[in-house]
Short mmCIF file of C-alpha atoms in Angstrom, two decimals:
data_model
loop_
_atom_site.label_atom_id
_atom_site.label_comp_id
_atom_site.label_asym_id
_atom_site.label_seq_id
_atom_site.Cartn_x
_atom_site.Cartn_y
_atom_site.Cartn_z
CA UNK A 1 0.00 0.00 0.00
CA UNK A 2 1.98 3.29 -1.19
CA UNK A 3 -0.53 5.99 0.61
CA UNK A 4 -1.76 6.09 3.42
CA UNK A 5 -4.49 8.78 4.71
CA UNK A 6 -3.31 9.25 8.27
CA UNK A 7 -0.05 10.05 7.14
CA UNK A 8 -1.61 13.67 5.03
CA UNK A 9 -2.96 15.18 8.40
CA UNK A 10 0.35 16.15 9.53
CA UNK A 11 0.86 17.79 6.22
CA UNK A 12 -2.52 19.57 6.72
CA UNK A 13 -2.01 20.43 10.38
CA UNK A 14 1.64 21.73 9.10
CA UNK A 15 0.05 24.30 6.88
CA UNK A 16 -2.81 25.39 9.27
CA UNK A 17 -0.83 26.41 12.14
CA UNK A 18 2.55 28.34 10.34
CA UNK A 19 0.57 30.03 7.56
CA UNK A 20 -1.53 32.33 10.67
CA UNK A 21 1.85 32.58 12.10
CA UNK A 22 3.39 34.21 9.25
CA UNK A 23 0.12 36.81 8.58
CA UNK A 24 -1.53 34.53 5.79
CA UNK A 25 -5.26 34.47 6.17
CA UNK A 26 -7.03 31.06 7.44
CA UNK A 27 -6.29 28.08 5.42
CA UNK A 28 -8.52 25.86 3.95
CA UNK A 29 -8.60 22.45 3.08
CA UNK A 30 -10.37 22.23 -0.43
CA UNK A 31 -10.20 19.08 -2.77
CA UNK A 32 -8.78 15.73 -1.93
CA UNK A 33 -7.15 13.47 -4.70
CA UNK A 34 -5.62 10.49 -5.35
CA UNK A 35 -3.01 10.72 -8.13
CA UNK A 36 -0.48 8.44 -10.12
CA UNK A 37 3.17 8.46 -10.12
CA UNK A 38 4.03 12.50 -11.72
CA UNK A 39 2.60 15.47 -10.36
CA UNK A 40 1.74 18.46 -12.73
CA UNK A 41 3.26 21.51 -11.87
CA UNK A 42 1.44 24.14 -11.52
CA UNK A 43 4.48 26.45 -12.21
CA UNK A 44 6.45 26.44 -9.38
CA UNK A 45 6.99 23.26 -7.44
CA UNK A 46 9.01 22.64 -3.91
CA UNK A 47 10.18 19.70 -3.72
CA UNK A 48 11.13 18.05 -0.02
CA UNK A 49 12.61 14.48 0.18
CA UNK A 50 11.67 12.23 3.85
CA UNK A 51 13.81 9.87 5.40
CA UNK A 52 13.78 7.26 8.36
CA UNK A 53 10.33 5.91 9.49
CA UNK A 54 8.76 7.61 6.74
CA UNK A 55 10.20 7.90 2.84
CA UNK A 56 9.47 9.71 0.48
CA UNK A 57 8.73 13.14 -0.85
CA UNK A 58 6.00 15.97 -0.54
CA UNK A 59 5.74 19.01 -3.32
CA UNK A 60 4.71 22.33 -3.00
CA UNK A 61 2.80 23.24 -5.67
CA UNK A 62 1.29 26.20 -7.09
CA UNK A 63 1.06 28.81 -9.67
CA UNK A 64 3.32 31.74 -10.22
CA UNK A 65 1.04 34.47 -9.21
CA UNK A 66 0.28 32.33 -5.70
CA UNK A 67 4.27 32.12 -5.22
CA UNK A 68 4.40 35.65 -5.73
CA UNK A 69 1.11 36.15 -3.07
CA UNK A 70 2.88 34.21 -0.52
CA UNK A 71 6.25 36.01 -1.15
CA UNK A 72 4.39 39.01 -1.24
CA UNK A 73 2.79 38.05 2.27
CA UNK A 74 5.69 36.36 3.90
CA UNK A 75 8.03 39.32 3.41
CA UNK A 76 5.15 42.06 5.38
CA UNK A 77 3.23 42.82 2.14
CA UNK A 78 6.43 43.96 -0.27
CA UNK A 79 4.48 43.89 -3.89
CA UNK A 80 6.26 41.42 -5.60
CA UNK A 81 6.21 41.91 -9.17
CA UNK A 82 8.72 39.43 -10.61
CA UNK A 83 9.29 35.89 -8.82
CA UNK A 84 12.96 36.70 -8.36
CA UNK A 85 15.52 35.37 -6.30
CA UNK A 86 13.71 37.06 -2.94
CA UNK A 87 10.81 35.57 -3.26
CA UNK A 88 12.15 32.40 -4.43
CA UNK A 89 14.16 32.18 -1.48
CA UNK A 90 10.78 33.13 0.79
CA UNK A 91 8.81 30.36 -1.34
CA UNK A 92 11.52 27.82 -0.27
CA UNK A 93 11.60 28.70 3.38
CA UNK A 94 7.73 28.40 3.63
CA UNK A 95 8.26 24.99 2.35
CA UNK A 96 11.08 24.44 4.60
CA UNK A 97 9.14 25.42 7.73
CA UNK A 98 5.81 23.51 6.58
CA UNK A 99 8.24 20.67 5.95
CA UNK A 100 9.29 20.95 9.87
CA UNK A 101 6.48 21.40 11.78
CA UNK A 102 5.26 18.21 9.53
CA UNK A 103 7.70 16.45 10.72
CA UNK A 104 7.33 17.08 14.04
CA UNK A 105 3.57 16.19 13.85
CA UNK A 106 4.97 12.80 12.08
CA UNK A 107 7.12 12.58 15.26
CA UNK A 108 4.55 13.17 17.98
CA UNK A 109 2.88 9.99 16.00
CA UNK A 110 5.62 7.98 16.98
CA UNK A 111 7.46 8.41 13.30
CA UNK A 112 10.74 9.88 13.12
CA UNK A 113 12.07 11.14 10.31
CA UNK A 114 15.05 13.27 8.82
CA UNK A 115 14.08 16.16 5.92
CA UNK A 116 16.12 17.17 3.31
CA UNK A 117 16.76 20.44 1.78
CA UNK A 118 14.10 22.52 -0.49
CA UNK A 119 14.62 22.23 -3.92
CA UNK A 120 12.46 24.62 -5.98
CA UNK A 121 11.63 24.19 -9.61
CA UNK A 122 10.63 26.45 -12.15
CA UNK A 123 8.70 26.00 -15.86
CA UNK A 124 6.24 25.22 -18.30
CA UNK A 125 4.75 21.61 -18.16
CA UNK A 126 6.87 19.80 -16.59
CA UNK A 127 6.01 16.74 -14.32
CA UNK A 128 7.36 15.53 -11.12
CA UNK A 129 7.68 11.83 -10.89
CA UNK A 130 7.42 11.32 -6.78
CA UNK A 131 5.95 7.71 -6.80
CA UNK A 132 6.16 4.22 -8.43
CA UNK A 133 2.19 4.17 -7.55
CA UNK A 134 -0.23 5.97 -5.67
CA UNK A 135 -0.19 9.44 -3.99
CA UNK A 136 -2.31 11.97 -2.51
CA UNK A 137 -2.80 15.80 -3.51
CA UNK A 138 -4.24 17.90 -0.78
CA UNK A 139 -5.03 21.51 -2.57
CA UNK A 140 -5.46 24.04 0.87
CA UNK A 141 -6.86 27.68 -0.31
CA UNK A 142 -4.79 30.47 1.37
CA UNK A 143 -7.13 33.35 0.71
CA UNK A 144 -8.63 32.24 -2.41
CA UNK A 145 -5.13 31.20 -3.50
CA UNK A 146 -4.59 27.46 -3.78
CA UNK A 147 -0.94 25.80 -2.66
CA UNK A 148 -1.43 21.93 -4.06
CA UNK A 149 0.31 19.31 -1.52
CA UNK A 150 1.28 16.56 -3.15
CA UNK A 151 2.36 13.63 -0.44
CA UNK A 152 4.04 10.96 -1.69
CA UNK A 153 5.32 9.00 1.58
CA UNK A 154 4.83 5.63 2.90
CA UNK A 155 6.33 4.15 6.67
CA UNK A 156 9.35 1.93 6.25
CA UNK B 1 43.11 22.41 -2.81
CA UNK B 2 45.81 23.19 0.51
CA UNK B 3 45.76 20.73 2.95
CA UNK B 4 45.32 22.01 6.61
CA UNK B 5 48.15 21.47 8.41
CA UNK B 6 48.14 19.46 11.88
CA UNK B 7 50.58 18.92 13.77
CA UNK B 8 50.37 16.05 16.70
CA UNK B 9 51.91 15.97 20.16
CA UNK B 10 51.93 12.79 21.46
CA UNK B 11 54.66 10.32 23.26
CA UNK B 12 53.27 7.51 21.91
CA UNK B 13 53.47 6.18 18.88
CA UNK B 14 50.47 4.48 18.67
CA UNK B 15 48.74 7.50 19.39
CA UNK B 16 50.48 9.60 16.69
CA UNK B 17 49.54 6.81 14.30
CA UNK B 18 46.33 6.62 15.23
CA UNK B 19 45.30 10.18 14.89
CA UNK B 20 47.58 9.97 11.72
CA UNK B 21 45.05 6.94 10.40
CA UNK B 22 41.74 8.94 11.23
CA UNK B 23 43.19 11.97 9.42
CA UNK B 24 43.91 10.06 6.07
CA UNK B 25 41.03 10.31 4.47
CA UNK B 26 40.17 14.07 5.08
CA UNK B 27 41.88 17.44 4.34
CA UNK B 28 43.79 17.50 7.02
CA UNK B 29 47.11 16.13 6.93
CA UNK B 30 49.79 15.94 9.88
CA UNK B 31 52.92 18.52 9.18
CA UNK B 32 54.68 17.30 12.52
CA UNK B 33 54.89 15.04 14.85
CA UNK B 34 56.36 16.04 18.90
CA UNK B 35 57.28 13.90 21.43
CA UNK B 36 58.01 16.09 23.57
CA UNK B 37 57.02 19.51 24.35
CA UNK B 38 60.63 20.59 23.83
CA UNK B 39 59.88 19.60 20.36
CA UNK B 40 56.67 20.68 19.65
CA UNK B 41 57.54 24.24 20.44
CA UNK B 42 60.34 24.33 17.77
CA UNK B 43 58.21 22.58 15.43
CA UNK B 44 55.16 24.94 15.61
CA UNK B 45 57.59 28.04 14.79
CA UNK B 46 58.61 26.37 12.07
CA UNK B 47 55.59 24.63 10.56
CA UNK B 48 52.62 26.93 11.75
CA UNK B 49 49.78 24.21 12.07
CA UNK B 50 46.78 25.17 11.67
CA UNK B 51 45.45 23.23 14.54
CA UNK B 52 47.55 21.17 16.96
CA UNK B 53 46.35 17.72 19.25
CA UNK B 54 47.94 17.99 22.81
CA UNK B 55 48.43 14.51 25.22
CA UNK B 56 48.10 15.35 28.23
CA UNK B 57 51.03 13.65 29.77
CA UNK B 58 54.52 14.02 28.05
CA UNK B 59 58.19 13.49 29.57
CA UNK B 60 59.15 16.89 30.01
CA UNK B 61 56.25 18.71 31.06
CA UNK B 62 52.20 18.34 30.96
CA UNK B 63 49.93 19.33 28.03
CA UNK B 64 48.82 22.41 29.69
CA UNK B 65 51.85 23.88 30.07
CA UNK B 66 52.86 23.13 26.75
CA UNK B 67 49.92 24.53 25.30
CA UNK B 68 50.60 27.85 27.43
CA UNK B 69 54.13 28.03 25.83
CA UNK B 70 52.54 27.51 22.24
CA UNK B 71 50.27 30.06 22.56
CA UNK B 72 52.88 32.47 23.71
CA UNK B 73 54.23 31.72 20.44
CA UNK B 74 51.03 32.14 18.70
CA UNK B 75 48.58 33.50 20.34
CA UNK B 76 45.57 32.49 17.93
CA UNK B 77 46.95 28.71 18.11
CA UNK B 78 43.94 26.55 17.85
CA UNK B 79 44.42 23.29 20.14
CA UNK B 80 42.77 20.10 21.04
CA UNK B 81 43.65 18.90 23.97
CA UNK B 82 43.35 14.37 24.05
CA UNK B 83 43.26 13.10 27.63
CA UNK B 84 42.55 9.64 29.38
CA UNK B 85 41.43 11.49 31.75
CA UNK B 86 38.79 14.71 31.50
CA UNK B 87 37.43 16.46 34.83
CA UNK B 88 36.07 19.75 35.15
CA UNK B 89 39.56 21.03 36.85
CA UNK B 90 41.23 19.56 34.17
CA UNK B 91 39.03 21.62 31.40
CA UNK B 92 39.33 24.62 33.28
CA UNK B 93 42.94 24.82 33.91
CA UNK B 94 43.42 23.76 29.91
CA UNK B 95 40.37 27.03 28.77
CA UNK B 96 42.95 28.94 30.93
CA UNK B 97 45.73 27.96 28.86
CA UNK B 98 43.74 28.94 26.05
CA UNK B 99 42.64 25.26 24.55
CA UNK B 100 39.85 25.01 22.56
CA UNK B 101 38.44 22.15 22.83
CA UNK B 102 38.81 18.57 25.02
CA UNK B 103 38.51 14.82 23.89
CA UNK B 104 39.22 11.99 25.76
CA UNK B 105 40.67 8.98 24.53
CA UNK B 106 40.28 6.83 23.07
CA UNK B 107 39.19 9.60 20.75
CA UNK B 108 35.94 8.81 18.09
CA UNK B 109 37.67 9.94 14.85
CA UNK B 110 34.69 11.44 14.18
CA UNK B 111 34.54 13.71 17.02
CA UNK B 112 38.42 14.37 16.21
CA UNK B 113 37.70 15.65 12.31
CA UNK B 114 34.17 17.43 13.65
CA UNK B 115 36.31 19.25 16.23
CA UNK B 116 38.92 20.07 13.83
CA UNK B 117 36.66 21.28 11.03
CA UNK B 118 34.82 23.60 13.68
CA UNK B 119 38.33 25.07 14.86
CA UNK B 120 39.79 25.98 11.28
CA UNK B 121 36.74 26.93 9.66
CA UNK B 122 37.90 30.13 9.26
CA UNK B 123 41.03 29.41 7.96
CA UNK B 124 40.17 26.82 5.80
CA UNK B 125 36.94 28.18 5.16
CA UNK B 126 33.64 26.15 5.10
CA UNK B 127 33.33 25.30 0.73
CA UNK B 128 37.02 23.78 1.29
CA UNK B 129 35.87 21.66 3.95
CA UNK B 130 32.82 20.56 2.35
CA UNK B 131 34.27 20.06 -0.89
CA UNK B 132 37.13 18.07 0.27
CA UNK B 133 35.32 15.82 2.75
CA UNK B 134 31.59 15.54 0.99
CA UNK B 135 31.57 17.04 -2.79
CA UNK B 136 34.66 14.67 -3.74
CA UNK B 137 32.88 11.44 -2.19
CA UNK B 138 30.23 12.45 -5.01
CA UNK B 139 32.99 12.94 -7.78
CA UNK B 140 34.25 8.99 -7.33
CA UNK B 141 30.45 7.48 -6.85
CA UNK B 142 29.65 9.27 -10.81
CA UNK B 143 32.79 8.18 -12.19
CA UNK B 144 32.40 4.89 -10.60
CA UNK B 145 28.82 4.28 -11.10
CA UNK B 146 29.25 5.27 -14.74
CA UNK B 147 31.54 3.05 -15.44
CA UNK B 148 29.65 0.01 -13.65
CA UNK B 149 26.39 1.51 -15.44
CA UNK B 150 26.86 2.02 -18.53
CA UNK B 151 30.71 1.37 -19.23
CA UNK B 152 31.60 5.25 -19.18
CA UNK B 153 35.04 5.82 -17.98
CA UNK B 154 36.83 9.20 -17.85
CA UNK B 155 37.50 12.14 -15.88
CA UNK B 156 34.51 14.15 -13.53
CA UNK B 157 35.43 17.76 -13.06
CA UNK B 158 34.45 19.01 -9.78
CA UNK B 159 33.71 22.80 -9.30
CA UNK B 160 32.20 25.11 -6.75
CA UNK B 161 28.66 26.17 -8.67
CA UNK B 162 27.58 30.12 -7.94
CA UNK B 163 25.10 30.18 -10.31
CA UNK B 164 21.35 31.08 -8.72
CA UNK B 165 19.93 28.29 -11.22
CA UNK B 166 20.01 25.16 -12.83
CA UNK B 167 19.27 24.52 -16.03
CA UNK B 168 17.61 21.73 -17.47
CA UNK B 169 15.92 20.98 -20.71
CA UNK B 170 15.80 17.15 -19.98
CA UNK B 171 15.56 14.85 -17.16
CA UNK B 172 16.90 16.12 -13.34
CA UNK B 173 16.25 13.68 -10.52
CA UNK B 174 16.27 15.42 -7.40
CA UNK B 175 17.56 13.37 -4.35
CA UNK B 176 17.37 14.74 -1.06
CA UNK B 177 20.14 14.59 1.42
CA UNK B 178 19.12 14.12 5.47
CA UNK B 179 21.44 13.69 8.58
CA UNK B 180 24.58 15.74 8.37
CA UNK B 181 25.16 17.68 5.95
CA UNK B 182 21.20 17.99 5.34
CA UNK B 183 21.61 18.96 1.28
CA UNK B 184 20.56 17.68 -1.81
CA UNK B 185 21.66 16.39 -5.25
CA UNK B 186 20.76 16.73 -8.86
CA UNK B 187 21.47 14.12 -11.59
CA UNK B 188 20.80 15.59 -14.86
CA UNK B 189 21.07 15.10 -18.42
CA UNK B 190 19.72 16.36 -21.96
CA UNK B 191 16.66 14.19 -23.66
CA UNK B 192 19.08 12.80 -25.78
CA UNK B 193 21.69 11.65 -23.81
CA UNK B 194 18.90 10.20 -21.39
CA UNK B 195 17.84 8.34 -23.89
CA UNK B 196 21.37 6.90 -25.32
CA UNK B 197 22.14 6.35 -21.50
CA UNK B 198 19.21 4.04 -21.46
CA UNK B 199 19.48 1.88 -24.13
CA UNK B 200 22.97 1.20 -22.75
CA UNK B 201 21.79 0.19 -19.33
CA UNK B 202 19.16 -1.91 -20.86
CA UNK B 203 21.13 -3.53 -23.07
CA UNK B 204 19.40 -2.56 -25.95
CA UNK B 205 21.01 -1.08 -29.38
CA UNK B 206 19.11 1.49 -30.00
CA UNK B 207 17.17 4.08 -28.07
CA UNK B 208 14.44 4.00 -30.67
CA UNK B 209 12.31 1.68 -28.97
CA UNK B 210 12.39 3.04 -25.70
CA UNK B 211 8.69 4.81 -24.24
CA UNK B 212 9.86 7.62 -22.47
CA UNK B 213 9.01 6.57 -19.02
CA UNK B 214 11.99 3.33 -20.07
CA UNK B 215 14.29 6.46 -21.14
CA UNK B 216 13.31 8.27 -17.18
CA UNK B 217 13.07 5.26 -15.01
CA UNK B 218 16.77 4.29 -16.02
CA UNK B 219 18.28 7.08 -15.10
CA UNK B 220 16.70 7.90 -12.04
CA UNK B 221 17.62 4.51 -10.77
CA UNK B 222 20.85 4.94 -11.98
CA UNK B 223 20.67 8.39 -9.87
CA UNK B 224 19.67 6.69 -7.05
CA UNK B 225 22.56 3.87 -7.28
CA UNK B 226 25.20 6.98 -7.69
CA UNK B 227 23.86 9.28 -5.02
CA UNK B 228 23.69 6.26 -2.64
CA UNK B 229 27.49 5.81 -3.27
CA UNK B 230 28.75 9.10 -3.05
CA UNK B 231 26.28 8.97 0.84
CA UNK B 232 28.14 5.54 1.60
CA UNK B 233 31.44 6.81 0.57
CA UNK B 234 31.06 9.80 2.94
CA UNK B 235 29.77 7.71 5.72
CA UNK B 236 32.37 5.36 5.81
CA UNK B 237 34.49 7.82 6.80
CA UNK B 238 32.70 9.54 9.16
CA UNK B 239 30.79 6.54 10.81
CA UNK B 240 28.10 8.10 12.86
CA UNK B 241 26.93 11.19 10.27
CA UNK B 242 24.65 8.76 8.97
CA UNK B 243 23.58 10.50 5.86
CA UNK B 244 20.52 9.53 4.05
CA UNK B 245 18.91 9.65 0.86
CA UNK B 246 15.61 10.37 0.11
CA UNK B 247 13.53 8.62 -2.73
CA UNK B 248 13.94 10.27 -5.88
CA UNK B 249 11.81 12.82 -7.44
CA UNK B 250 12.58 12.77 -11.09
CA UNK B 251 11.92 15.91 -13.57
CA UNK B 252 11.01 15.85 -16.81
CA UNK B 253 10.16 18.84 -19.09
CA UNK B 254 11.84 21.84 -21.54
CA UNK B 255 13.80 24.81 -19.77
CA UNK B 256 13.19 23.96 -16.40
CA UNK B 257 15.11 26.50 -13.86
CA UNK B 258 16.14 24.65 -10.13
CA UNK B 259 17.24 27.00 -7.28
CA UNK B 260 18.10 26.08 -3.85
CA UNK B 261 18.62 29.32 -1.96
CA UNK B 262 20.90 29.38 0.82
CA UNK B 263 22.69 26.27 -0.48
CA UNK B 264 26.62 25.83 -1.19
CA UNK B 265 26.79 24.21 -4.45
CA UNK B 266 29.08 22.22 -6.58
CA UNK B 267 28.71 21.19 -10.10
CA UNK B 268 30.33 17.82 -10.99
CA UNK B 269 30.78 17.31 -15.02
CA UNK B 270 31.57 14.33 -17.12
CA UNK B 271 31.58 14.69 -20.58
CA UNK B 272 31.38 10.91 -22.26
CA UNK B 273 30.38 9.67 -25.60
CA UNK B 274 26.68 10.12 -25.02
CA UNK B 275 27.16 13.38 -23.83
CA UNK B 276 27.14 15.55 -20.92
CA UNK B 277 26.55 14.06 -17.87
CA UNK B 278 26.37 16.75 -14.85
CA UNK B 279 25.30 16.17 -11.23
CA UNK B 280 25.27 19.23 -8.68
CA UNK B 281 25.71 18.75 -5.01
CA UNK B 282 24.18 21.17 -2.96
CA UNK B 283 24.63 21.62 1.10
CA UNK B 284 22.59 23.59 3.76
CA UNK B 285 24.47 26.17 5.96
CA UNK B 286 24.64 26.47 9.38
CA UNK B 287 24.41 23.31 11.73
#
């Protein structure tokens, strides 16, 4: 069994308690999908790798124009016209902290695990292969804007 | 790249060698060896280590007081003081003498290169130390996994990588790094050298029959089998780091751009008859 349900709520929890904490507005939890092997991108994609208890990897995903909302948001409300190295940097430490606090909610479930770095990817239709089966694509809408979770992990 | 320069004061030679044999495999290399603390004073005014291992107990004086004497030679010496025995009046009487830092034998080699690194980060700077002792591990797992892959021998060049972004019109399979150094790396490759890669791997003659996903699950396994090298080859030297790897997450698609802020990259090329193989090593700061 690649996916497993339980294993999204710390993912979910993750993003509903930072986002407040940085000034986003309330998230949301809107659609629920299961998904095959490649995830979409939506433009820009954040990709974070699992290890120990739990393997695997979880993307941030979302459109240019919500990278450059949460940017926009993260850094006190700078406009943030072009997705440049600032913002790219902001968009990778959102996914960095998410990452964390996920892990820690993996951890307080009796899973340890080890995170690797943020890598963030950029471009046209391209796909992100993060499973040989099965995975689960949580979209959560941040003030009408919609960052696409896409949790590919399963226990060791 | 300049090797730091140790130098080790030690009566015994067991000790000497032993320190010696956990140094071998990293940047640091021993300059001089004392016996005595006679000697190790004319030695560091000649050689200038850049960090210096201190027994306690030597036949013409103690550690501490030959660490005093060094220091009056240079006051910015950076020494580790290696003990059978260490008690808080033992610490405090060495921090007086200005040591930096305290093992006790016998010393985890680990602990011995960590404590080392920490000291002369400044003098050999952190990218020196992390492409000596990690990036390099990386350089032999490609050239070796290339030529037990796919029969590809030839150089890798290694080089530090300051560019904001990555490249790739292709496939890039992104495998995180966890434990210490928490990182990541990047295997990637044009469509068409993908493709020749493998047919090679699968044995067949031509890439012409190959679906796509054939083309992009070869080479992200054969990512997988070289990143998992270049983590083993690092963690047999340092034994309890216990790097990771993550599974893979494997890119495909036309002018895709890959940053990783805050990371210190290096790019690691090898051009080969199917063309231009790169992987790029990237490492988090702080810890």
């Amino acid at each position: 069994m690649a996916m497993d349900a339980k294993l999204v709520n710390p993912f979910i929890d993750a993003v509903t308690t930072v986002l407040p904490q940085m000034g986003f507005p309330e998230p949301k939890r809107a659609k629920l999908y299961v998904r095959e092997k490649n995830a979409v991108s939506l433009g820009v994609s954040v990709i974070v790798g699992f290890t120990k208890q739990i393997r695997g990897n979880v993307v941030y995903n979302m459109t240019e124009d919500t990278a450059k909302f949460i940017a926009s948001t993260m850094m006190m409300g700078m406009p943030v016209a072009e997705f440049d190295a600032m913002a790219q940097s902001a968009i990778s430490e959102m996914s960095n902290m998410l990452t964390a606090n996920a892990a820690t909610n993996l951890t307080a479930m009796g899973l340890e695990v080890d995170i690797s770095t943020p890598s963030l990817t950029v471009g046209k239709n391209f796909q992100v292969k993060i499973s040989e089966s099965q995975y689960l694509t949580v979209e959560m809408d941040v003030g009408g804007n919609i960052v696409e979770l896409d949790i590919a992990v399963e226990p060791q | 790249m300049e090797k730091v320069k140790v130098m080790v004061v030690d009566d015994s030679k067991v000790s000497r060698a032993m320190i010696e044999g956990h140094l071998k495999k990293t940047n640091f290399e021993v300059c001089a060896s004392a016996k005595t603390a006679a000697e190790a004073l004319s030695m560091y005014a000649e050689h200038r280590p850049s960090v210096v291992t201190m027994d306690m107990n030597l036949p013409d004086a103690d550690g501490i007081e030959c660490s005093r004497k060094i220091r009056l030679i240079d006051q910015d010496a950076k020494i580790i003081m290696i003990s059978a025995m260490k008690d808080a009046s033992l610490v405090s009487a060495g921090r007086e003498a200005g040591i930096s830092a305290f093992l006790q034998k016998p010393i985890n080699p680990n602990d011995l290169i960590d404590t080392m690194m920490i000291l002369c980060q400044n003098k050999v700077g952190r990218v020196a130390v992390l492409r000596e002792s990690y990036a390099k591990a990386f350089v032999r797992a490609l050239q070796q996994g290339l030529t037990s892959l796919v029969g590809i021998t030839g150089e890798a060049d290694l080089e530090l990588d300051e560019r904001r972004f990555l490249d790739v019109s292709g496939i890039a399979v992104i495998i995180g790094l966890t434990g210490f150094p928490v990182g990541r790396a990047i295997v990637y490759m044009s469509e068409e050298t993908m493709r020749k890669f493998s047919a090679i791997m699968l044995g067949e003659d031509s890439a012409e029959g190959l679906t796509e996903d054939d083309a992009s699950d070869s080479v992200e396994e054969a990512a997988n089998i070289i990143v998992g090298r270049g983590v083993s080859n690092i963690n047999d030297v340092f034994k309890d780091k216990e790097m990771r790897i993550t599974p893979p997450g494997t890119i495909c698609g036309t002018n895709i751009r890959i940053a990783s802020p805050k990371l210190t990259t290096f790019k690691i090329t090898a051009e080969t008859r199917i063309g231009t193989i790169c992987m790029n090593i990237g490492f988090a700061e702080g810890e």
